[in-house]
Coordinates of C-alpha atoms and ligand atoms in Angstrom, one line a residue:
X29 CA -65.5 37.1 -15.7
X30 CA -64.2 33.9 -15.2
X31 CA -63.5 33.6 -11.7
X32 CA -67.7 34.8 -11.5
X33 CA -68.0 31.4 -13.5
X34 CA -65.8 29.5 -11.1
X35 CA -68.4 30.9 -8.1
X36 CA -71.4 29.7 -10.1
X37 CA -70.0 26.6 -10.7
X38 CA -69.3 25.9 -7.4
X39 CA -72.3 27.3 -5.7
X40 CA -73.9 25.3 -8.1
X41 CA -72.4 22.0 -6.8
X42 CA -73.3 23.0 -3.2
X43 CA -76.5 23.0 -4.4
X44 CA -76.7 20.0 -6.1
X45 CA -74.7 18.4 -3.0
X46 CA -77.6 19.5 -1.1
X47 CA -80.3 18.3 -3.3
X48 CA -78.9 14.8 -3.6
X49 CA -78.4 14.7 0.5
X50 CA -81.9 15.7 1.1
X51 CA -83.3 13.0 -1.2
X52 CA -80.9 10.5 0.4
X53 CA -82.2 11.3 4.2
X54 CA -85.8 11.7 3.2
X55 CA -85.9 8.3 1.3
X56 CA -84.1 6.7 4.0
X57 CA -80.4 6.2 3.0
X58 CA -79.6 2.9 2.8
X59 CA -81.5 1.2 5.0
X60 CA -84.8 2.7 2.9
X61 CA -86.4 4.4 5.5
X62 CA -86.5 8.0 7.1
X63 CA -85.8 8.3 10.6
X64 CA -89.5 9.9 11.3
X65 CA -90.3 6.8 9.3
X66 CA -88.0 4.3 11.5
X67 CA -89.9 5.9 14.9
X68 CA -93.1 5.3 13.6
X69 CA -92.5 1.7 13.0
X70 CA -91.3 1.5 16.5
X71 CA -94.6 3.1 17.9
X72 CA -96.8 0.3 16.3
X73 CA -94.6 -2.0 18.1
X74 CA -95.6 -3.9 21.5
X75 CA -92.7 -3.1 23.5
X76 CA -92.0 -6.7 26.0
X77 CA -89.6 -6.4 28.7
X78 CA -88.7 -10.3 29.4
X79 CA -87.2 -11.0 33.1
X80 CA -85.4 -14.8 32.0
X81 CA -84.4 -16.0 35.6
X82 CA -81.3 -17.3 33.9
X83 CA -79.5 -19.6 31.6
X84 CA -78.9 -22.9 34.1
X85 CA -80.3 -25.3 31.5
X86 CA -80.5 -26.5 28.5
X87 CA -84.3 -26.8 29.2
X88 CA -84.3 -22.9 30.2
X89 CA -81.8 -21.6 26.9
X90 CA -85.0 -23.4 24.5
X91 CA -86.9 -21.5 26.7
X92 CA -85.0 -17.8 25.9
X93 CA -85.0 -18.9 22.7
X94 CA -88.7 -19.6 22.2
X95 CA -89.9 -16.3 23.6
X96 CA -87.3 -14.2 21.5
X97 CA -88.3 -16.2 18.6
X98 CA -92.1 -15.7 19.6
X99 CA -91.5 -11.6 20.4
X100 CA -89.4 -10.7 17.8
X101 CA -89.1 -7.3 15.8
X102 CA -91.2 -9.3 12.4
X103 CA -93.9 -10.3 14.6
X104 CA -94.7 -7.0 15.9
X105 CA -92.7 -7.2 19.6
X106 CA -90.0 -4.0 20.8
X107 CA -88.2 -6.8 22.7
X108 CA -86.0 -5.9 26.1
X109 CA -84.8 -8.9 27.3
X110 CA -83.0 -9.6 30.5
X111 CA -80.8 -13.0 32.1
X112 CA -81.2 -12.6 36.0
X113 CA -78.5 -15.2 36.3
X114 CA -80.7 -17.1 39.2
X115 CA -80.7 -14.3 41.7
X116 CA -84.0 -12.8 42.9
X117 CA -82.8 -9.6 43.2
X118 CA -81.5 -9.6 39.7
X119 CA -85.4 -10.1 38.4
X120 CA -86.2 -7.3 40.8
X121 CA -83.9 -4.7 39.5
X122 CA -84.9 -5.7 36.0
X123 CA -88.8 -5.2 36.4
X124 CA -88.4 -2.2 38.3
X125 CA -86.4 -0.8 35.2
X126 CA -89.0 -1.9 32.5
X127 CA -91.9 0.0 34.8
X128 CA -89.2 3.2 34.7
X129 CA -89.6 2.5 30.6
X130 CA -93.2 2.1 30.7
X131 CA -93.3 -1.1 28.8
X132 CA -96.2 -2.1 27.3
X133 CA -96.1 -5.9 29.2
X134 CA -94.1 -7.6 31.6
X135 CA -92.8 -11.0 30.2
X136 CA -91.2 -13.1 33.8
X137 CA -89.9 -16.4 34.8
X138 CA -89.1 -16.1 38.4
X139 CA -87.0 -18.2 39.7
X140 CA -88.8 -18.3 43.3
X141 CA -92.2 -18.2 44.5
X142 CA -92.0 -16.0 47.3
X143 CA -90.8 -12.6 47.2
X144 CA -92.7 -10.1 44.5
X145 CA -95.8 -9.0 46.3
X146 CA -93.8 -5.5 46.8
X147 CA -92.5 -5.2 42.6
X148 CA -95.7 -6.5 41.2
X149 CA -97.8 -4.3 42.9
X150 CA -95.8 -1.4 41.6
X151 CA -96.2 -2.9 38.0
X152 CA -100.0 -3.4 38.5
X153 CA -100.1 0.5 39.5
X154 CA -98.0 1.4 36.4
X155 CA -100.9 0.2 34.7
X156 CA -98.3 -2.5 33.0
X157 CA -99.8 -6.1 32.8
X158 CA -97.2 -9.1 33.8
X159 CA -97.5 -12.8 32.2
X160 CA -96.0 -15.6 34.1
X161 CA -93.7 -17.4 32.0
X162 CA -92.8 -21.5 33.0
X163 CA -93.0 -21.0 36.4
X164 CA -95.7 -19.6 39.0
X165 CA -95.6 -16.8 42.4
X166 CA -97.5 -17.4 45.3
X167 CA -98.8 -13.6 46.1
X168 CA -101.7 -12.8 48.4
X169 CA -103.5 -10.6 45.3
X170 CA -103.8 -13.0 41.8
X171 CA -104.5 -9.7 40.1
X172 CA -100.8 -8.9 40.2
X173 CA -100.6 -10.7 37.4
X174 CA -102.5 -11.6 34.4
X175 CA -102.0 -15.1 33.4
X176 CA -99.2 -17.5 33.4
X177 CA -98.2 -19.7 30.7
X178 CA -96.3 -22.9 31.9
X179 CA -96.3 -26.6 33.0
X180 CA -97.9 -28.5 35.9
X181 CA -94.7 -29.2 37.5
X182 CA -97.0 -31.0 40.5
X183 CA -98.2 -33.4 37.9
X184 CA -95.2 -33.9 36.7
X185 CA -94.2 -35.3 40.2
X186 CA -96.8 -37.7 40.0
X187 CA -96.4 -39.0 36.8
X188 CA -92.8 -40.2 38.2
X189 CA -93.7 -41.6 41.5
X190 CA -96.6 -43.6 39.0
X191 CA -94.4 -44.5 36.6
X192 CA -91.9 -46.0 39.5
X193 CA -95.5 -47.8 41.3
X194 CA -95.6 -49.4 38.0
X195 CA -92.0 -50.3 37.3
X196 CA -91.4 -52.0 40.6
X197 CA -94.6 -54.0 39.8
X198 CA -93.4 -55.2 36.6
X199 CA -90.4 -55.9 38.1
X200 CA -91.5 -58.1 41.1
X201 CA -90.3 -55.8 43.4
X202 CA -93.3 -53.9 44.7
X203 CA -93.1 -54.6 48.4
X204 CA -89.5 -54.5 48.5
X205 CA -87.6 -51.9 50.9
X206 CA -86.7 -48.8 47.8
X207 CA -83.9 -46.5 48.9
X208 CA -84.4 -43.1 46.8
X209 CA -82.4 -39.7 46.5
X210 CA -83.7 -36.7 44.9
X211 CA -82.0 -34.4 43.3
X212 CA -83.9 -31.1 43.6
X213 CA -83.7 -28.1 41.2
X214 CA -83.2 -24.8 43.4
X215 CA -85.4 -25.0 46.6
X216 CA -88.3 -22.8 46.7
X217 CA -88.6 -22.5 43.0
X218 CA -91.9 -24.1 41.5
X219 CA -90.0 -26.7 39.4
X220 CA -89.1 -28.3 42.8
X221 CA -91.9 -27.5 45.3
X222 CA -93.9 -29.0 42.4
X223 CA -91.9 -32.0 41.8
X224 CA -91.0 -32.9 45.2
X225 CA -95.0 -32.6 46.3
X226 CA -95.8 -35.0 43.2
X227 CA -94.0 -37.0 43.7
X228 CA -94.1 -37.4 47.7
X229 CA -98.0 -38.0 46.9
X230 CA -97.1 -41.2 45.5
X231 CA -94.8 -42.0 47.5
X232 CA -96.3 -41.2 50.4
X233 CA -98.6 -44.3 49.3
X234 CA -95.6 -46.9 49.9
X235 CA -94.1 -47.2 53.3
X236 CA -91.5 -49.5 51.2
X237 CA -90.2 -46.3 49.7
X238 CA -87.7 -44.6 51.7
X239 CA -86.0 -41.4 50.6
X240 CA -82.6 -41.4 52.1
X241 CA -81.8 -37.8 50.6
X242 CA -83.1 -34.9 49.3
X243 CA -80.5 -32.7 48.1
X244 CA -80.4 -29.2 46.2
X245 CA -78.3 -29.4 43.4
X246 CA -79.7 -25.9 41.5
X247 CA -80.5 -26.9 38.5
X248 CA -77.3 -27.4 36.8
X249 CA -75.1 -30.6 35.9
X250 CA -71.7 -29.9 37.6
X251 CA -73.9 -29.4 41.0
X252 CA -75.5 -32.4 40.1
X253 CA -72.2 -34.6 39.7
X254 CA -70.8 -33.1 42.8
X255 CA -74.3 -34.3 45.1
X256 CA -74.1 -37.7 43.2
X257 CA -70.8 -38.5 44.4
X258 CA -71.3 -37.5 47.3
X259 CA -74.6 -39.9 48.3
X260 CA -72.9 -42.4 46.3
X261 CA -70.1 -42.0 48.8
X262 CA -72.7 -42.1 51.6
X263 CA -74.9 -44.5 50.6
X264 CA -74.1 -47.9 49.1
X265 CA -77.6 -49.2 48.2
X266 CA -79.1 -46.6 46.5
X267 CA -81.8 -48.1 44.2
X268 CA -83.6 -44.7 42.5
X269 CA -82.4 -41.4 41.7
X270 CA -84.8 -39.0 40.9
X271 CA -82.8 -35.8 39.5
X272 CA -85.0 -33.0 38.9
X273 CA -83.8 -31.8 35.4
X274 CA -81.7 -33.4 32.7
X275 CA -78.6 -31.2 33.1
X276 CA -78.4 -32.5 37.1
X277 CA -79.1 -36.2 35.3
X278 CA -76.0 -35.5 33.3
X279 CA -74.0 -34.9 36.2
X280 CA -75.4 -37.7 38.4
X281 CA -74.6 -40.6 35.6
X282 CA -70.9 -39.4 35.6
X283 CA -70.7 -39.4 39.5
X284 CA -72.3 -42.8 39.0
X285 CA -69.8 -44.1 36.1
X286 CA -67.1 -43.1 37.9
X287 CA -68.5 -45.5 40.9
X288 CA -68.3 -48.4 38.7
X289 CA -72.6 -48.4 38.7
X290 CA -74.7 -48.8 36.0
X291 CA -78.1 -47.3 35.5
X292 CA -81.2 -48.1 33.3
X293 CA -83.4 -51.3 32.4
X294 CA -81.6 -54.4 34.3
X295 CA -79.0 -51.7 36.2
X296 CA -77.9 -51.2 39.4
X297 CA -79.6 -47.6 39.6
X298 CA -83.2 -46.9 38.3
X299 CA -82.8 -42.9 36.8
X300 CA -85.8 -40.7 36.6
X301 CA -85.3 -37.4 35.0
X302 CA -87.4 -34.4 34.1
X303 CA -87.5 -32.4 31.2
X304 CA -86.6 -34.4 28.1
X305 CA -84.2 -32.8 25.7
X306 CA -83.0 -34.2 22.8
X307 CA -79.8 -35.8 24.6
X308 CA -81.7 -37.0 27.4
X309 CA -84.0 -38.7 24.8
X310 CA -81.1 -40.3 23.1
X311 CA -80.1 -41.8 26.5
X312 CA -83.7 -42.9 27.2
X313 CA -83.3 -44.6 23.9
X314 CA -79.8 -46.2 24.8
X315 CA -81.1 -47.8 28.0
X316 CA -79.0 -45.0 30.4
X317 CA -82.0 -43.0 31.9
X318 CA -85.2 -45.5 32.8
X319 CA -87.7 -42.6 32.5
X320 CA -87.8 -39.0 31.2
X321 CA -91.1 -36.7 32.4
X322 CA -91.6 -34.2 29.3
X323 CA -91.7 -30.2 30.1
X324 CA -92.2 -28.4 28.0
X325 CA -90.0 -25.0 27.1
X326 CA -91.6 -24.3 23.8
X327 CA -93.9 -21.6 25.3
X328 CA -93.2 -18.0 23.3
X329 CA -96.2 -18.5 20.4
X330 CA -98.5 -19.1 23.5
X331 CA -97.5 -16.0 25.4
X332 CA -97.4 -14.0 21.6
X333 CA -101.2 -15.3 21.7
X334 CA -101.8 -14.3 24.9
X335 CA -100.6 -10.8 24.4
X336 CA -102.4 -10.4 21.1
X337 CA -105.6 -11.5 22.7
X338 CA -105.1 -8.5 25.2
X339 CA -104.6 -6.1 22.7
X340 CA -107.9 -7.1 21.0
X341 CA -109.6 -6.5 24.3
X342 CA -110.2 -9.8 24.4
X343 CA -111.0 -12.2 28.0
X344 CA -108.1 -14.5 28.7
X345 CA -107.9 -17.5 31.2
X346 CA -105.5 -16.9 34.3
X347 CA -103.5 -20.3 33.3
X348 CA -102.3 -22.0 30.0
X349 CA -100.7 -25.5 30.7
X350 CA -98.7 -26.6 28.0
X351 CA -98.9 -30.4 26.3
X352 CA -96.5 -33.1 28.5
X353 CA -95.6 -36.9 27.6
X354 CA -93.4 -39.4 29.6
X355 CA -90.4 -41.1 27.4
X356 CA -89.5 -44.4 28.2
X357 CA -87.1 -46.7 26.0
X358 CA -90.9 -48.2 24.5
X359 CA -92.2 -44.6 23.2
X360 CA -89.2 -42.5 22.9
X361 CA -87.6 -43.1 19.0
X362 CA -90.4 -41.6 17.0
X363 CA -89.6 -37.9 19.3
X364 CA -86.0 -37.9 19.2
X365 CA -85.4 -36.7 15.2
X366 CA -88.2 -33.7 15.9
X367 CA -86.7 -32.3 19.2
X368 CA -85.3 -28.7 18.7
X369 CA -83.5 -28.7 22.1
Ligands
GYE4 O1 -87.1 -28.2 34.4 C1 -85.2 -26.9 34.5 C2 -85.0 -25.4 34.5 O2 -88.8 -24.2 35.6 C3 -89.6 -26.0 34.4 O3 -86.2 -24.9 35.2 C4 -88.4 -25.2 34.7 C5 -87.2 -25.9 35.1 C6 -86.6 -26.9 34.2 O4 -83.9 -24.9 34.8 O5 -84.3 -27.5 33.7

């Protein structure tokens, strides 16, 4: 008799073991949802697959950061996200594996032009649309992509060879012989085709204006140092350096430092940079770098617009160009305090 109470007992607990389990799973365990629950979330989700050509600034890690920010789980976005570490192939690989997962869109920077007629056609015949992020591709077929969401690097050229017309003129020394060096970002990219053409349109203008070197210097500021003291080594009248990003400018003053030069308003060396990140700005402010042409990396709430306009069904335009300023020591102290990057 009692061992058939000891059996009841326990097959009781089993039961109630059960019981409590089964309300545990269905009501989610801890996290508050079922799994059948958790999948349907996901479904409703846009899922991204982001090809970042890589981490080489600190122009391009705002940039990463805006899109993720932009994409993210709360505001409806499965993000994949991927850091092609500046190699071509890299991006390749990547896009060909978010067509394999049937992404929803294609979210790219690529860090050439040239080079992805062959992997955006096979995304256009997926049926999977690709944005442009920052930079652009020259392909023979537009439609392999959707839109692209960036800054007129081009313009951005310009505004520096205007900005130096002007200088020089204030200065009294607009008909004297200029020696320039350029710092380029990597070759091919359209940061630098459009910065070098800009800027050569201006320049073009003043047979005074003589560019003694362009040099690649990729991007980054140890590459940037290294060129700098070597054209310092090379050259002993350089009057302007035009360094296509802030992490190359970096690099370039130390080179410059270590020379014994000084750069800035009433320097030796006139510095034009591009991009204008906080510690750029701050030297702006201090009288280091003359110039600093804005771009832009705050771009993931326009490509989250973009996106959201698609699923509507609704038209887009086949370019957004984000808002640009130049910084000079005259302009730059009410921007310094906001900048996130
Ligand atoms: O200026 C540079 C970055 O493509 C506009 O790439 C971008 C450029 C930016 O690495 O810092």
């Amino acid at each position: 008799m009692n061992r058939l109470k000891n059996n009841l007992v326990v097959v009781a607990l089993c039961l109630l073991c059960l019981i409590v389990m089964a309300v545990f799973y269905i009501s989610g365990g801890f996290l508050g949802k079922s799994r059948s629950e958790e999948t349907d979330n996901n479904d409703h989700l846009i899922m991204v697959g982001i090809s970042q050509l890589g981490s080489e600034s600190v122009w391009r890690t705002a940039n990463t950061e805006s899109v993720q920010q932009a994409l993210s789980k709360e505001n409806g976005y499965f993000p994949i996200f991927n850091n092609a570490r500046q190699n071509q192939e890299n991006q390749i690989k990547a896009i060909r594996g978010y067509i394999s997962q049937k992404v929803d869109y294609i979210v790219f920077a690529p860090v050439t032009e040239t080079g992805w007629d062959t992997v955006l056609m096979e995304a256009k015949n997926a049926g999977i649309p690709v944005i442009l992020m920052d930079r652009t591709v020259d392909v023979e077929d537009d439609s392999l992509y959707v839109t692209r969401v960036g800054s007129d690097m081009h313009e951005e050229g310009k505004k520096a060879g205007m900005w130096l017309e002007e200088e020089l003129r204030d200065k009294g020394r607009f008909d004297e012989d200029i020696n320039i060096v350029i710092l380029t970002g990597n070759k091919g990219s359209s940061a630098e085709i459009g910065r070098t053409g800009g800027f050569a349109e201006i320049k073009n203008k003043h047979k005074n204006w003589h560019v003694l070197e362009e040099v690649d210097a990729d991007f980054t500021t140890s590459k940037g140092k290294e060129e700098m003291r070597r054209l310092l080594a090379k050259y002993s009248d350089i009057d302007v350096v035009v360094s296509q990003n802030d992490d190359m400018t970096f690099g370039a003053l130390e080179a410059i430092r270590d020379a014994g030069k000084t750069t800035g308003d009433g320097g030796d060396i006139v510095i034009i940079s591009f991009d204008s990140c906080k510690e750029a700005l701050e030297l702006v402010r201090d009288g280091i770098i003359n110039v600093d042409i804005e771009c832009n990396p705050l771009q993931g709430q326009y490509i989250s617009d973009v996106i959201k306009a698609l699923e509507r069904g609704e038209e887009i335009r086949k370019e957004y160009i984000v808002d640009e300023n130049v910084f000079t020591k005259s302009n730059v102290e009410g921007y310094i305090n906001d900048r996130t990057y």
